[in-house]
Amino acid sequence: MTDTYRNIPSLSERYRPYFRIGAAVNAKSLNTHRDLLVTHFNSVTAENEMKWEEIHPEQDRYEFAKADALVNFAREHGMFVRGHTLVWHNQTPAAVFLDDLGQTATAAVVERRLEEHVATVLGRYHNDIGCWDVVNEAVVDAGTGFLRDSRWLQTLGDDYIAKAFRIAHQAAPDALLFYNDYNETKPDKSERIYKLVAGLLDEGVPIHGIGMQGHWMLDDPALDEIERAIDRYASLGVRLHITELDVSVYGNVHGTGGQSQEVLPYDDELAKRLAERYRSLFSLLRARKDVIESVTFWGVADDDTWRDNFPVRGRKDWPLLFDVNHGPKQAFWSVVEF
Ligand code: GLA
């Protein structure tokens, strides 16, 4: 950060009366984005470093160094840490579901492994991590099905989600436990998420919140769709976190789902449209501050964003509030000046 940027208001201070402001970080960005992180954010999430394949790459081997570095950084700067994530169909070693002969492991074996993993990871960070995304992306996107046909479902059966929450609660009784998903505002999918969480609550499963990932676009989802999803989830009486916010400048133009190959020039016009989008999003989020406890961006500045490779590989995107040189964008001012 150059000196020019030192006198701008702090995002997280501005939002203190509303909700925490978080960022996903990685081993590199803890250094490269250090100044921005310390000034503008009061919560962090590990982009990858706490996922099973990274923190527990082999049955008998844990790799805590990167996660430790993140937790130490957070402690040093008084930041909240969101743990991400325990049970997911991605970034989990195939070996978790296999026995010594390479055959599908039994439910009992997989459950024991899950208990051991959760007890180890949550135990290690019980003083530092206030909440966990216990289960990530477990319902289907479309069609008539309900739960995603993952290895977890196949080996542990339909109640694997309830089990995961119970196991997490036992390992860290004080941690807030979340279900986290994407496309979380789409009418069909948000009904599935609602039904899943309502069912868990009915069964007395220890679940405390819903993580709305918030990988949104310039023009999609519509604001009223987001509002409806927030209100529907809030009606369950759980806490809401926006967990992975970024706004791709590639809109859902002509129903392309943001997949057009053309690289847009990031000119004033686009910067302004992004700022308007962020302005209306944050004005909605502020109006729901009673239920929204935290808003985490999936990244810090536009020089390091997964959106450069998703959904189109190698297509530069500008989804965050800070530019590639770590300066505040118009979008920054649009959420800070209100
Ligand atoms: C999902 C996951 C995140 C991350 C993003 C893409 O949303 O929850 O951990 O992998 O995809 O970066």
PDB file of C-alpha atoms in Angstrom, residues 1 5 8-15 19-24 33 36 39-41 214 216 218 244-249 266 270-283 285-286 295-305 307 316-338:
ATOM      1  CA  MET A   1       0.000   0.000   0.000  1.00  0.00           C
ATOM      2  CA  TYR A   5      -3.882   5.094   0.549  1.00  0.00           C
ATOM      3  CA  ILE A   8      -8.743   6.402   3.708  1.00  0.00           C
ATOM      4  CA  PRO A   9     -11.412   5.264   6.177  1.00  0.00           C
ATOM      5  CA  SER A  10     -11.197   1.746   7.541  1.00  0.00           C
ATOM      6  CA  LEU A  11     -13.874  -0.500   6.080  1.00  0.00           C
ATOM      7  CA  SER A  12     -14.184  -2.659   9.182  1.00  0.00           C
ATOM      8  CA  GLU A  13     -14.355   0.388  11.477  1.00  0.00           C
ATOM      9  CA  ARG A  14     -17.053   1.920   9.300  1.00  0.00           C
ATOM     10  CA  TYR A  15     -19.004  -1.320   9.583  1.00  0.00           C
ATOM     11  CA  PHE A  19     -21.227  -6.613  10.996  1.00  0.00           C
ATOM     12  CA  ARG A  20     -17.689  -7.929  10.817  1.00  0.00           C
ATOM     13  CA  ILE A  21     -15.835  -7.462   7.541  1.00  0.00           C
ATOM     14  CA  GLY A  22     -13.780 -10.471   6.556  1.00  0.00           C
ATOM     15  CA  ALA A  23     -11.469 -11.629   3.805  1.00  0.00           C
ATOM     16  CA  ALA A  24     -10.340 -14.989   2.539  1.00  0.00           C
ATOM     17  CA  HIS A  33      -2.037  -7.859   1.407  1.00  0.00           C
ATOM     18  CA  LEU A  36      -5.009  -3.840   3.672  1.00  0.00           C
ATOM     19  CA  THR A  39      -6.493  -1.745   8.212  1.00  0.00           C
ATOM     20  CA  HIS A  40      -9.782  -2.826   6.687  1.00  0.00           C
ATOM     21  CA  PHE A  41     -10.725  -6.286   7.938  1.00  0.00           C
ATOM     22  CA  GLY A 214     -22.270 -14.588  -2.287  1.00  0.00           C
ATOM     23  CA  TRP A 216     -22.464 -12.830  -7.326  1.00  0.00           C
ATOM     24  CA  LEU A 218     -22.971  -7.355 -11.733  1.00  0.00           C
ATOM     25  CA  GLU A 244     -17.418 -15.607   0.085  1.00  0.00           C
ATOM     26  CA  LEU A 245     -18.554 -12.331  -1.412  1.00  0.00           C
ATOM     27  CA  ASP A 246     -17.233 -11.202  -4.763  1.00  0.00           C
ATOM     28  CA  VAL A 247     -19.038  -9.511  -7.633  1.00  0.00           C
ATOM     29  CA  SER A 248     -17.862 -10.554 -11.058  1.00  0.00           C
ATOM     30  CA  VAL A 249     -17.970  -7.673 -13.529  1.00  0.00           C
ATOM     31  CA  TYR A 266     -12.031  -2.258 -16.831  1.00  0.00           C
ATOM     32  CA  LEU A 270     -17.531  -0.600 -15.590  1.00  0.00           C
ATOM     33  CA  ALA A 271     -16.002   0.709 -12.357  1.00  0.00           C
ATOM     34  CA  LYS A 272     -19.120   2.819 -11.899  1.00  0.00           C
ATOM     35  CA  ARG A 273     -21.498  -0.053 -12.551  1.00  0.00           C
ATOM     36  CA  LEU A 274     -19.643  -2.216 -10.052  1.00  0.00           C
ATOM     37  CA  ALA A 275     -19.784   0.596  -7.503  1.00  0.00           C
ATOM     38  CA  GLU A 276     -23.562   0.925  -7.987  1.00  0.00           C
ATOM     39  CA  ARG A 277     -23.992  -2.800  -7.534  1.00  0.00           C
ATOM     40  CA  TYR A 278     -21.927  -2.816  -4.351  1.00  0.00           C
ATOM     41  CA  ARG A 279     -23.788   0.249  -3.085  1.00  0.00           C
ATOM     42  CA  SER A 280     -27.157  -1.453  -3.369  1.00  0.00           C
ATOM     43  CA  LEU A 281     -25.871  -4.762  -1.997  1.00  0.00           C
ATOM     44  CA  PHE A 282     -24.409  -3.150   1.109  1.00  0.00           C
ATOM     45  CA  SER A 283     -27.430  -1.009   1.659  1.00  0.00           C
ATOM     46  CA  LEU A 285     -27.023  -5.971   4.008  1.00  0.00           C
ATOM     47  CA  ARG A 286     -26.951  -3.023   6.416  1.00  0.00           C
ATOM     48  CA  VAL A 295     -19.625 -10.239   5.549  1.00  0.00           C
ATOM     49  CA  THR A 296     -16.489 -11.893   4.188  1.00  0.00           C
ATOM     50  CA  PHE A 297     -15.002 -11.158   0.781  1.00  0.00           C
ATOM     51  CA  TRP A 298     -13.422 -14.013  -1.149  1.00  0.00           C
ATOM     52  CA  GLY A 299     -10.100 -12.248  -1.446  1.00  0.00           C
ATOM     53  CA  VAL A 300      -8.674  -8.848  -0.581  1.00  0.00           C
ATOM     54  CA  ALA A 301      -7.729  -7.036  -3.798  1.00  0.00           C
ATOM     55  CA  ASP A 302      -8.113  -7.629  -7.534  1.00  0.00           C
ATOM     56  CA  ASP A 303      -4.525  -8.824  -7.996  1.00  0.00           C
ATOM     57  CA  ASP A 304      -5.380 -12.135  -6.326  1.00  0.00           C
ATOM     58  CA  THR A 305      -8.837 -13.455  -7.114  1.00  0.00           C
ATOM     59  CA  ARG A 307     -12.476 -15.141 -10.447  1.00  0.00           C
ATOM     60  CA  LYS A 316      -9.240 -11.107 -15.853  1.00  0.00           C
ATOM     61  CA  ASP A 317     -11.970 -10.032 -13.445  1.00  0.00           C
ATOM     62  CA  TRP A 318     -12.242  -7.138 -10.981  1.00  0.00           C
ATOM     63  CA  PRO A 319     -14.649  -8.367  -8.305  1.00  0.00           C
ATOM     64  CA  LEU A 320     -13.333  -6.800  -5.075  1.00  0.00           C
ATOM     65  CA  LEU A 321     -13.201  -3.373  -3.411  1.00  0.00           C
ATOM     66  CA  PHE A 322      -9.442  -2.845  -3.805  1.00  0.00           C
ATOM     67  CA  ASP A 323      -7.700  -2.658  -7.183  1.00  0.00           C
ATOM     68  CA  VAL A 324      -4.685  -4.576  -8.470  1.00  0.00           C
ATOM     69  CA  ASN A 325      -2.396  -1.970  -6.868  1.00  0.00           C
ATOM     70  CA  HIS A 326      -4.300  -2.225  -3.559  1.00  0.00           C
ATOM     71  CA  GLY A 327      -5.931   1.169  -3.951  1.00  0.00           C
ATOM     72  CA  PRO A 328      -9.598   1.792  -3.115  1.00  0.00           C
ATOM     73  CA  LYS A 329     -11.948   1.423  -6.083  1.00  0.00           C
ATOM     74  CA  GLN A 330     -15.126   3.413  -6.662  1.00  0.00           C
ATOM     75  CA  ALA A 331     -16.819   0.326  -5.237  1.00  0.00           C
ATOM     76  CA  PHE A 332     -14.934   0.872  -1.969  1.00  0.00           C
ATOM     77  CA  TRP A 333     -16.238   4.429  -1.676  1.00  0.00           C
ATOM     78  CA  SER A 334     -19.748   3.315  -2.550  1.00  0.00           C
ATOM     79  CA  VAL A 335     -19.904   1.038   0.499  1.00  0.00           C
ATOM     80  CA  VAL A 336     -18.057   3.364   2.846  1.00  0.00           C
ATOM     81  CA  GLU A 337     -19.909   6.606   2.070  1.00  0.00           C
ATOM     82  CA  PHE A 338     -23.514   6.306   3.142  1.00  0.00           C
TER      83      PHE A 338
END
